[in-house]
Amino acid sequence: MAFVVEDGTAKADATSYVTIAEADGYFADRGMTGWTGADAVKQSALIKATDYIEGRFGQRFIGSKKTTAQALAWPRTGAADFADTDIPVKLRRACCEYALRALTAELAPDLKVDASGLTVVATKKKVGPIETEFAVPQTGLGATPMLFRPYPAADMLLRGLVYSASQVIR
């Protein structure tokens, strides 16, 4: 897959919201040294970050896609404060933050489930020299599995760009 950055023209083949140079500058400005590796590694992380944003927030972004043929959720129409060609700075910064995390871990790992399909939480107990690890199925009230792990630094950047879970859209 080619590395194609969305520039506001609603590209049908875009794979990232951010260029490598923009991400390099973002992290350099903040003195963050974890953004390292060859360009191919950084491209992969930016694509993963963009995929994560699309999967987690794509259906909740304010406004609507500019065209039906565009690959990514932005640019959008009907998103107040943004022109039809804008890729918001907050979105690009969030993409950088997610990409940094994508360098070292899966952004949306598969849930652990038992044979019955219930979500499982692994627990460790240590009493003296004895240590036991076991998995407990999550059932009952409050047992809804968390599909997406929170990444506060990135998630907070997207405030104002997505409808909250409690908003009703008519």
Coordinates of N, CA, C and O in Angstrom, one line a residue:
M1 N 0.8 -1.2 0.0 CA 0.0 0.0 0.0 C 0.9 1.2 0.0 O 1.9 1.3 0.7
A2 N 0.5 2.2 -0.8 CA 1.3 3.4 -0.9 C 1.0 4.4 0.3 O -0.1 4.3 0.9
F3 N 1.9 5.2 0.7 CA 1.7 6.2 1.7 C 1.2 7.5 1.0 O 2.0 8.1 0.4
V4 N -0.1 7.8 1.2 CA -0.7 8.9 0.5 C -1.3 9.8 1.6 O -2.2 9.3 2.3
V5 N -0.9 11.0 1.7 CA -1.4 11.9 2.8 C -2.6 12.7 2.2 O -2.5 13.3 1.2
E6 N -3.6 12.8 3.0 CA -4.8 13.6 2.7 C -4.4 15.0 2.8 O -4.0 15.5 3.9
D7 N -4.7 15.8 1.8 CA -4.3 17.2 1.8 C -5.5 18.1 1.7 O -5.4 19.3 1.5
G8 N -6.7 17.6 1.9 CA -7.9 18.4 1.9 C -8.7 18.3 0.5 O -9.7 18.9 0.4
T9 N -8.1 17.5 -0.4 CA -8.7 17.4 -1.7 C -9.6 16.2 -1.8 O -10.1 15.8 -2.9
A10 N -9.9 15.5 -0.7 CA -10.7 14.3 -0.6 C -10.2 13.2 -1.5 O -10.9 12.6 -2.4
K11 N -8.9 12.8 -1.3 CA -8.3 11.8 -2.1 C -8.9 10.4 -1.9 O -9.2 10.0 -0.8
A12 N -9.1 9.7 -3.0 CA -9.7 8.3 -2.9 C -8.7 7.3 -2.4 O -9.1 6.2 -2.1
D13 N -7.4 7.6 -2.4 CA -6.4 6.7 -2.0 C -5.6 7.1 -0.8 O -4.5 6.5 -0.5
A14 N -6.0 8.1 0.0 CA -5.3 8.6 1.1 C -5.2 7.5 2.2 O -6.1 6.7 2.4
T15 N -4.0 7.4 2.9 CA -3.8 6.5 3.9 C -3.4 7.1 5.2 O -3.2 6.4 6.2
S16 N -3.1 8.4 5.2 CA -2.7 9.1 6.4 C -3.2 10.5 6.4 O -3.4 11.1 5.4
Y17 N -3.3 11.1 7.6 CA -3.7 12.5 7.8 C -2.4 13.4 7.9 O -2.5 14.6 7.9
V18 N -1.3 12.7 8.1 CA 0.0 13.5 8.5 C 1.1 13.0 7.7 O 1.3 11.8 7.4
T19 N 2.0 13.9 7.3 CA 3.2 13.6 6.6 C 4.3 13.2 7.7 O 4.2 13.6 8.8
I20 N 5.3 12.5 7.2 CA 6.4 12.2 8.1 C 7.1 13.5 8.6 O 7.4 13.6 9.8
A21 N 7.3 14.4 7.8 CA 7.9 15.7 8.1 C 7.1 16.4 9.2 O 7.6 17.0 10.2
E22 N 5.7 16.4 9.1 CA 4.9 17.1 10.0 C 5.0 16.4 11.4 O 5.1 17.0 12.4
A23 N 5.0 15.0 11.4 CA 5.1 14.3 12.6 C 6.5 14.5 13.3 O 6.6 14.7 14.5
D24 N 7.5 14.5 12.4 CA 8.9 14.8 13.0 C 8.9 16.2 13.7 O 9.4 16.3 14.8
G25 N 8.3 17.2 13.0 CA 8.3 18.5 13.6 C 7.4 18.6 14.9 O 7.8 19.2 15.9
Y26 N 6.3 17.9 14.9 CA 5.4 17.8 16.1 C 6.2 17.3 17.3 O 6.1 17.9 18.3
F27 N 6.9 16.2 17.1 CA 7.6 15.6 18.2 C 8.8 16.4 18.6 O 9.2 16.5 19.8
A28 N 9.5 16.9 17.6 CA 10.7 17.8 17.9 C 10.3 19.0 18.7 O 11.0 19.4 19.7
D29 N 9.2 19.6 18.4 CA 8.7 20.8 19.1 C 8.4 20.5 20.5 O 8.5 21.4 21.4
R30 N 8.0 19.3 20.8 CA 7.7 18.9 22.2 C 8.8 18.2 22.9 O 8.6 17.7 24.0
G31 N 9.9 18.0 22.3 CA 11.0 17.3 22.9 C 10.8 15.9 23.2 O 11.4 15.3 24.1
M32 N 9.9 15.3 22.4 CA 9.6 13.8 22.5 C 10.6 13.0 21.7 O 10.6 13.2 20.5
T33 N 11.3 12.1 22.3 CA 12.4 11.4 21.6 C 12.0 10.0 21.2 O 12.8 9.3 20.6
G34 N 10.8 9.6 21.5 CA 10.3 8.2 21.2 C 10.0 8.0 19.7 O 9.8 6.9 19.2
W35 N 9.8 9.1 18.9 CA 9.5 9.1 17.5 C 10.8 8.8 16.7 O 11.4 9.8 16.3
T36 N 11.1 7.6 16.6 CA 12.4 7.2 15.9 C 12.1 6.1 14.9 O 11.1 5.4 14.9
G37 N 13.1 5.9 14.1 CA 13.0 4.8 13.1 C 13.1 5.3 11.7 O 13.1 6.5 11.4
A38 N 13.2 4.3 10.8 CA 13.3 4.7 9.3 C 12.0 5.2 8.9 O 10.9 5.0 9.5
D39 N 12.0 5.9 7.8 CA 10.8 6.5 7.2 C 9.7 5.4 7.0 O 8.5 5.7 7.3
A40 N 10.1 4.2 6.6 CA 9.1 3.2 6.4 C 8.4 2.8 7.7 O 7.2 2.5 7.7
V41 N 9.1 2.8 8.8 CA 8.5 2.5 10.1 C 7.6 3.6 10.5 O 6.5 3.3 11.0
K42 N 8.0 4.8 10.3 CA 7.1 6.0 10.6 C 5.9 6.0 9.8 O 4.8 6.3 10.2
Q43 N 6.0 5.7 8.5 CA 4.8 5.7 7.6 C 3.9 4.6 8.1 O 2.7 4.9 8.1
S44 N 4.4 3.5 8.4 CA 3.5 2.4 8.9 C 2.7 2.8 10.2 O 1.5 2.6 10.3
A45 N 3.4 3.5 11.1 CA 2.8 4.0 12.3 C 1.8 5.0 12.0 O 0.7 5.0 12.6
L46 N 2.0 5.9 11.1 CA 1.0 6.9 10.7 C -0.2 6.3 10.0 O -1.3 6.8 10.3
I47 N 0.0 5.3 9.2 CA -1.1 4.6 8.6 C -1.9 3.9 9.7 O -3.2 3.9 9.7
K48 N -1.3 3.2 10.6 CA -2.0 2.5 11.7 C -2.8 3.5 12.5 O -3.9 3.3 12.9
A49 N -2.2 4.7 12.8 CA -2.9 5.7 13.6 C -4.1 6.2 12.8 O -5.2 6.4 13.4
T50 N -4.0 6.4 11.6 CA -5.1 6.9 10.8 C -6.2 5.9 10.7 O -7.4 6.2 10.9
D51 N -5.8 4.6 10.5 CA -6.8 3.5 10.5 C -7.5 3.4 11.9 O -8.7 3.2 11.9
Y52 N -6.8 3.6 13.0 CA -7.4 3.6 14.3 C -8.4 4.8 14.4 O -9.5 4.6 14.9
I53 N -8.0 6.0 14.0 CA -8.9 7.1 14.1 C -10.2 6.8 13.3 O -11.3 7.1 13.7
E54 N -10.0 6.3 12.1 CA -11.1 6.0 11.2 C -12.1 5.0 11.9 O -13.3 5.1 11.8
G55 N -11.5 3.9 12.4 CA -12.3 2.9 13.1 C -13.0 3.3 14.3 O -14.1 2.9 14.6
R56 N -12.3 4.1 15.1 CA -12.8 4.5 16.4 C -13.8 5.7 16.3 O -14.8 5.8 17.0
F57 N -13.4 6.7 15.5 CA -14.1 7.9 15.5 C -14.8 8.2 14.1 O -15.6 9.2 14.1
G58 N -14.5 7.5 13.1 CA -15.0 7.8 11.7 C -16.5 8.1 11.6 O -16.9 9.0 10.9
Q59 N -17.3 7.3 12.3 CA -18.8 7.5 12.2 C -19.3 8.5 13.2 O -20.4 8.9 13.2
R60 N -18.4 9.1 14.1 CA -18.8 10.0 15.1 C -18.3 11.4 14.8 O -18.6 12.4 15.6
F61 N -17.6 11.6 13.7 CA -17.1 13.0 13.4 C -18.3 13.9 13.0 O -19.3 13.5 12.4
I62 N -18.2 15.2 13.4 CA -19.2 16.1 13.1 C -19.2 16.3 11.6 O -18.2 16.1 10.9
G63 N -20.4 16.7 11.0 CA -20.5 17.0 9.6 C -20.6 15.7 8.8 O -20.9 14.6 9.4
S64 N -20.3 15.8 7.5 CA -20.3 14.6 6.7 C -19.2 14.7 5.7 O -18.7 15.7 5.4
K65 N -18.8 13.5 5.1 CA -17.7 13.5 4.2 C -18.0 14.4 3.0 O -19.1 14.6 2.6
K66 N -16.9 15.0 2.5 CA -17.0 15.9 1.4 C -17.5 15.2 0.1 O -18.3 15.7 -0.6
T67 N -17.0 14.0 -0.1 CA -17.4 13.1 -1.3 C -17.6 11.7 -0.8 O -17.0 11.3 0.2
T68 N -18.3 10.9 -1.5 CA -18.5 9.5 -1.2 C -17.2 8.7 -1.6 O -17.0 7.6 -1.2
A69 N -16.4 9.3 -2.5 CA -15.3 8.5 -3.1 C -14.0 8.7 -2.2 O -13.1 7.9 -2.4
Q70 N -14.0 9.6 -1.3 CA -12.8 9.8 -0.5 C -12.5 8.7 0.5 O -13.5 8.1 1.0
A71 N -11.3 8.4 0.7 CA -10.9 7.3 1.5 C -11.0 7.5 3.0 O -11.4 6.6 3.7
L72 N -10.8 8.7 3.4 CA -10.8 9.0 4.9 C -12.0 9.9 5.2 O -12.7 10.4 4.4
A73 N -12.3 10.0 6.5 CA -13.5 10.7 7.0 C -13.3 12.3 6.8 O -14.3 13.0 6.7
W74 N -12.1 12.8 6.8 CA -11.9 14.2 6.5 C -11.2 14.4 5.2 O -10.5 13.5 4.8
P75 N -11.6 15.4 4.4 CA -12.3 16.6 4.8 C -13.8 16.4 4.8 O -14.3 15.4 4.3
R76 N -14.5 17.3 5.5 CA -15.9 17.2 5.8 C -16.7 18.5 5.4 O -16.1 19.5 5.5
T77 N -17.9 18.3 5.2 CA -18.8 19.5 5.0 C -19.7 19.5 6.2 O -19.9 18.5 6.9
G78 N -20.2 20.7 6.6 CA -21.1 20.9 7.7 C -20.4 20.8 9.0 O -21.1 20.7 10.1
A79 N -19.1 20.8 9.1 CA -18.3 20.9 10.3 C -18.0 22.3 10.6 O -17.1 22.9 10.0
A80 N -18.8 22.9 11.5 CA -18.6 24.3 11.8 C -17.1 24.6 12.1 O -16.4 23.8 12.7
D81 N -16.7 25.8 11.7 CA -15.3 26.3 12.0 C -14.3 25.7 11.0 O -13.1 26.0 11.2
F82 N -14.7 24.8 10.1 CA -13.8 24.2 9.2 C -14.2 24.4 7.8 O -15.4 24.1 7.5
A83 N -13.3 24.8 6.9 CA -13.7 24.8 5.5 C -13.7 23.4 5.0 O -13.2 22.5 5.6
D84 N -14.4 23.2 3.8 CA -14.5 21.9 3.2 C -13.2 21.3 2.8 O -13.1 20.1 2.5
T85 N -12.1 22.0 2.8 CA -10.8 21.4 2.5 C -9.9 21.3 3.7 O -8.8 20.9 3.6
D86 N -10.4 21.6 4.9 CA -9.6 21.6 6.1 C -9.4 20.1 6.6 O -10.3 19.3 6.7
I87 N -8.2 19.9 7.1 CA -7.9 18.7 7.9 C -7.5 19.4 9.2 O -6.4 19.9 9.3
P88 N -8.3 19.3 10.2 CA -8.1 20.1 11.5 C -6.7 19.8 12.1 O -6.3 18.6 12.1
V89 N -6.1 20.8 12.6 CA -4.8 20.7 13.3 C -5.0 19.7 14.4 O -4.1 18.8 14.7
K90 N -6.1 19.8 15.2 CA -6.2 18.8 16.3 C -6.3 17.4 15.8 O -5.8 16.5 16.5
L91 N -6.9 17.1 14.7 CA -6.9 15.8 14.1 C -5.5 15.3 13.7 O -5.1 14.2 14.0
R92 N -4.8 16.2 13.1 CA -3.4 15.8 12.7 C -2.5 15.6 13.9 O -1.7 14.7 13.9
R93 N -2.7 16.4 14.9 CA -1.9 16.2 16.2 C -2.3 14.9 16.8 O -1.4 14.2 17.3
A94 N -3.6 14.6 16.9 CA -4.0 13.3 17.5 C -3.4 12.1 16.7 O -3.0 11.1 17.3
C95 N -3.4 12.3 15.4 CA -2.8 11.2 14.5 C -1.3 11.0 14.9 O -0.9 9.9 15.0
C96 N -0.6 12.1 15.2 CA 0.8 11.9 15.6 C 0.9 11.2 16.9 O 1.7 10.3 17.1
E97 N 0.0 11.6 17.9 CA 0.0 10.9 19.2 C -0.3 9.4 19.1 O 0.4 8.6 19.7
Y98 N -1.3 9.1 18.3 CA -1.6 7.6 18.1 C -0.4 6.9 17.4 O -0.1 5.8 17.7
A99 N 0.2 7.6 16.4 CA 1.3 7.0 15.7 C 2.5 6.7 16.6 O 3.1 5.6 16.5
L100 N 2.7 7.5 17.6 CA 3.8 7.3 18.5 C 3.5 6.0 19.3 O 4.4 5.2 19.5
R101 N 2.3 5.8 19.7 CA 1.9 4.6 20.5 C 2.0 3.4 19.6 O 2.3 2.3 20.0
A102 N 1.6 3.6 18.3 CA 1.6 2.5 17.3 C 3.1 1.9 17.1 O 3.2 0.8 16.6
L103 N 4.1 2.7 17.4 CA 5.4 2.2 17.2 C 5.8 1.1 18.1 O 6.6 0.2 17.8
T104 N 5.1 1.0 19.3 CA 5.5 0.0 20.3 C 4.4 -1.0 20.7 O 4.6 -1.9 21.4
A105 N 3.1 -0.7 20.2 CA 2.0 -1.6 20.6 C 0.9 -1.5 19.6 O 0.8 -0.5 18.9
E106 N 0.0 -2.5 19.7 CA -1.2 -2.5 18.9 C -2.1 -1.5 19.5 O -2.3 -1.4 20.7
L107 N -2.7 -0.6 18.7 CA -3.6 0.4 19.2 C -5.0 -0.2 19.6 O -5.6 0.2 20.5
A108 N -5.4 -1.2 18.9 CA -6.7 -1.9 19.2 C -6.5 -3.4 19.2 O -6.9 -4.1 18.2
P109 N -5.9 -3.9 20.2 CA -5.6 -5.4 20.2 C -6.9 -6.2 20.4 O -7.9 -5.6 20.8
D110 N -6.9 -7.4 19.9 CA -8.1 -8.3 20.0 C -8.4 -8.5 21.5 O -7.5 -8.6 22.3
L111 N -9.7 -8.6 21.8 CA -10.1 -8.9 23.2 C -9.8 -10.3 23.5 O -9.9 -11.2 22.7
K112 N -9.5 -10.6 24.8 CA -9.3 -12.0 25.2 C -10.7 -12.5 25.6 O -11.4 -11.9 26.3
V113 N -11.0 -13.7 25.0 CA -12.3 -14.3 25.3 C -12.1 -15.8 25.7 O -11.1 -16.4 25.3
D114 N -13.0 -16.3 26.4 CA -13.0 -17.7 26.8 C -13.7 -18.5 25.7 O -14.2 -18.0 24.7
A115 N -13.8 -19.8 25.9 CA -14.4 -20.7 24.9 C -15.9 -20.4 24.6 O -16.4 -20.6 23.6
S116 N -16.6 -19.8 25.6 CA -18.0 -19.4 25.4 C -18.1 -18.0 24.7 O -19.2 -17.6 24.4
G117 N -17.0 -17.4 24.5 CA -17.1 -16.1 23.8 C -17.2 -14.9 24.8 O -17.3 -13.7 24.3
L118 N -17.1 -15.1 26.1 CA -17.2 -14.0 27.1 C -15.8 -13.4 27.2 O -14.8 -14.1 27.1
T119 N -15.8 -12.1 27.4 CA -14.5 -11.4 27.6 C -13.9 -11.8 28.9 O -14.6 -12.0 29.9
V120 N -12.6 -12.0 28.8 CA -11.9 -12.5 30.0 C -10.9 -11.5 30.5 O -10.2 -10.8 29.7
V121 N -10.8 -11.4 31.8 CA -9.8 -10.5 32.4 C -8.8 -11.4 33.2 O -9.2 -12.1 34.1
A122 N -7.5 -11.2 32.9 CA -6.5 -12.0 33.6 C -6.2 -11.3 35.0 O -6.1 -10.1 35.0
T123 N -6.1 -12.1 36.0 CA -5.8 -11.6 37.4 C -4.7 -12.4 38.0 O -4.6 -13.6 37.8
K124 N -3.8 -11.7 38.7 CA -2.8 -12.3 39.5 C -3.0 -12.1 41.0 O -3.4 -11.1 41.4
K125 N -2.7 -13.2 41.7 CA -2.8 -13.1 43.2 C -1.5 -13.7 43.7 O -1.1 -14.7 43.3
K126 N -0.9 -13.0 44.7 CA 0.3 -13.5 45.3 C 0.1 -13.4 46.8 O -0.2 -12.4 47.4
V127 N 0.3 -14.6 47.4 CA 0.3 -14.8 48.8 C 1.6 -15.4 49.2 O 1.9 -16.6 49.0
G128 N 2.5 -14.6 49.9 CA 3.8 -15.1 50.2 C 4.5 -15.5 49.0 O 4.6 -14.7 48.0
P129 N 5.1 -16.7 49.0 CA 5.9 -17.1 47.8 C 5.0 -17.7 46.7 O 5.5 -18.0 45.6
I130 N 3.7 -17.9 47.0 CA 2.8 -18.5 46.0 C 2.1 -17.4 45.1 O 1.5 -16.5 45.7
E131 N 2.3 -17.6 43.8 CA 1.6 -16.7 42.9 C 0.8 -17.4 41.9 O 1.2 -18.4 41.4
T132 N -0.5 -17.0 41.8 CA -1.4 -17.6 40.9 C -2.0 -16.6 39.9 O -2.3 -15.5 40.2
E133 N -2.1 -17.1 38.6 CA -2.7 -16.2 37.6 C -3.9 -17.0 37.0 O -3.8 -18.2 36.7
F134 N -5.0 -16.3 36.9 CA -6.2 -16.9 36.4 C -7.0 -15.9 35.6 O -6.8 -14.7 35.7
A135 N -7.9 -16.4 34.8 CA -8.7 -15.6 33.9 C -10.2 -15.7 34.4 O -10.7 -16.8 34.7
V136 N -10.8 -14.6 34.5 CA -12.2 -14.5 35.0 C -13.1 -13.9 33.8 O -12.8 -12.8 33.4
P137 N -14.1 -14.7 33.4 CA -15.0 -14.1 32.4 C -15.8 -12.9 33.0 O -16.2 -12.9 34.2
Q138 N -15.9 -11.9 32.2 CA -16.6 -10.7 32.6 C -18.1 -10.8 32.3 O -18.5 -10.8 31.1
T139 N -18.9 -11.0 33.3 CA -20.4 -11.1 33.1 C -21.1 -10.2 34.0 O -20.5 -9.7 35.0
G140 N -22.4 -9.9 33.8 CA -23.2 -9.1 34.7 C -23.0 -7.6 34.5 O -22.4 -7.2 33.5
L141 N -23.5 -6.9 35.4 CA -23.5 -5.4 35.4 C -22.1 -4.9 35.3 O -21.2 -5.3 36.0
G142 N -21.9 -3.9 34.4 CA -20.6 -3.3 34.2 C -19.5 -4.2 33.5 O -18.4 -3.9 33.5
A143 N -20.0 -5.3 32.9 CA -19.0 -6.2 32.3 C -18.9 -5.9 30.8 O -18.3 -6.7 30.0
T144 N -19.3 -4.8 30.3 CA -19.1 -4.4 28.9 C -17.7 -4.3 28.6 O -16.9 -3.6 29.2
P145 N -17.2 -5.1 27.6 CA -15.8 -5.0 27.3 C -15.4 -3.7 26.7 O -16.2 -3.0 26.0
M146 N -14.2 -3.2 27.0 CA -13.7 -1.9 26.4 C -13.1 -2.3 25.1 O -12.1 -3.0 25.0
L147 N -13.8 -1.9 24.0 CA -13.2 -2.2 22.7 C -12.0 -1.4 22.3 O -11.1 -1.9 21.6
F148 N -12.0 -0.1 22.8 CA -10.8 0.7 22.5 C -10.2 1.2 23.8 O -10.9 1.7 24.7
R149 N -8.9 1.0 23.9 CA -8.2 1.5 25.1 C -8.1 3.0 25.0 O -7.9 3.6 23.9
P150 N -8.2 3.7 26.1 CA -8.1 5.1 26.1 C -6.6 5.5 26.0 O -5.7 4.9 26.5
Y151 N -6.4 6.6 25.2 CA -5.1 7.2 25.0 C -5.4 8.7 25.2 O -5.6 9.5 24.3
P152 N -5.4 9.1 26.5 CA -5.8 10.5 26.8 C -5.2 11.6 26.1 O -5.9 12.5 25.6
A153 N -3.9 11.5 25.8 CA -3.2 12.6 25.1 C -3.8 12.8 23.7 O -3.9 13.9 23.3
A154 N -4.1 11.7 23.1 CA -4.6 11.8 21.7 C -6.1 12.0 21.7 O -6.7 12.8 21.0
D155 N -6.8 11.3 22.6 CA -8.3 11.3 22.7 C -8.8 12.8 22.9 O -9.7 13.2 22.4
M156 N -8.1 13.5 23.9 CA -8.5 14.8 24.2 C -8.4 15.8 23.1 O -9.1 16.8 23.0
L157 N -7.4 15.5 22.2 CA -7.2 16.4 21.0 C -8.4 16.4 20.1 O -8.7 17.3 19.4
L158 N -9.2 15.3 20.1 CA -10.3 15.2 19.2 C -11.6 15.8 19.7 O -12.6 15.7 19.0
R159 N -11.6 16.3 20.9 CA -12.8 17.0 21.5 C -13.2 18.1 20.5 O -12.4 18.8 20.0
G160 N -14.5 18.2 20.3 CA -15.0 19.2 19.4 C -15.1 18.7 17.9 O -15.7 19.4 17.1
L161 N -14.4 17.6 17.6 CA -14.5 17.1 16.3 C -15.4 15.9 16.2 O -15.8 15.5 15.1
V162 N -15.8 15.3 17.3 CA -16.7 14.1 17.3 C -17.9 14.4 18.2 O -17.8 15.2 19.1
Y163 N -19.0 13.8 17.8 CA -20.2 13.8 18.7 C -19.9 13.0 19.9 O -19.3 11.9 19.8
S164 N -20.3 13.4 21.0 CA -20.1 12.6 22.2 C -21.1 11.5 22.2 O -22.1 11.5 21.5
A165 N -20.9 10.4 23.0 CA -21.8 9.3 23.0 C -23.2 9.6 23.5 O -24.1 8.9 23.2
S166 N -23.3 10.7 24.3 CA -24.6 11.1 24.8 C -25.4 12.0 23.9 O -26.6 12.3 24.1
Q167 N -24.8 12.5 22.8 CA -25.5 13.4 21.9 C -26.4 12.6 20.9 O -26.0 11.5 20.5
V168 N -27.6 13.2 20.7 CA -28.5 12.6 19.8 C -28.4 13.4 18.4 O -28.5 14.6 18.4
I169 N -28.2 12.6 17.3 CA -28.1 13.3 16.0 C -29.4 13.0 15.3 O -29.8 11.9 15.1
R170 N -30.0 14.1 14.8 CA -31.3 13.9 14.1 C -31.2 14.5 12.7 O -30.5 15.3 12.3

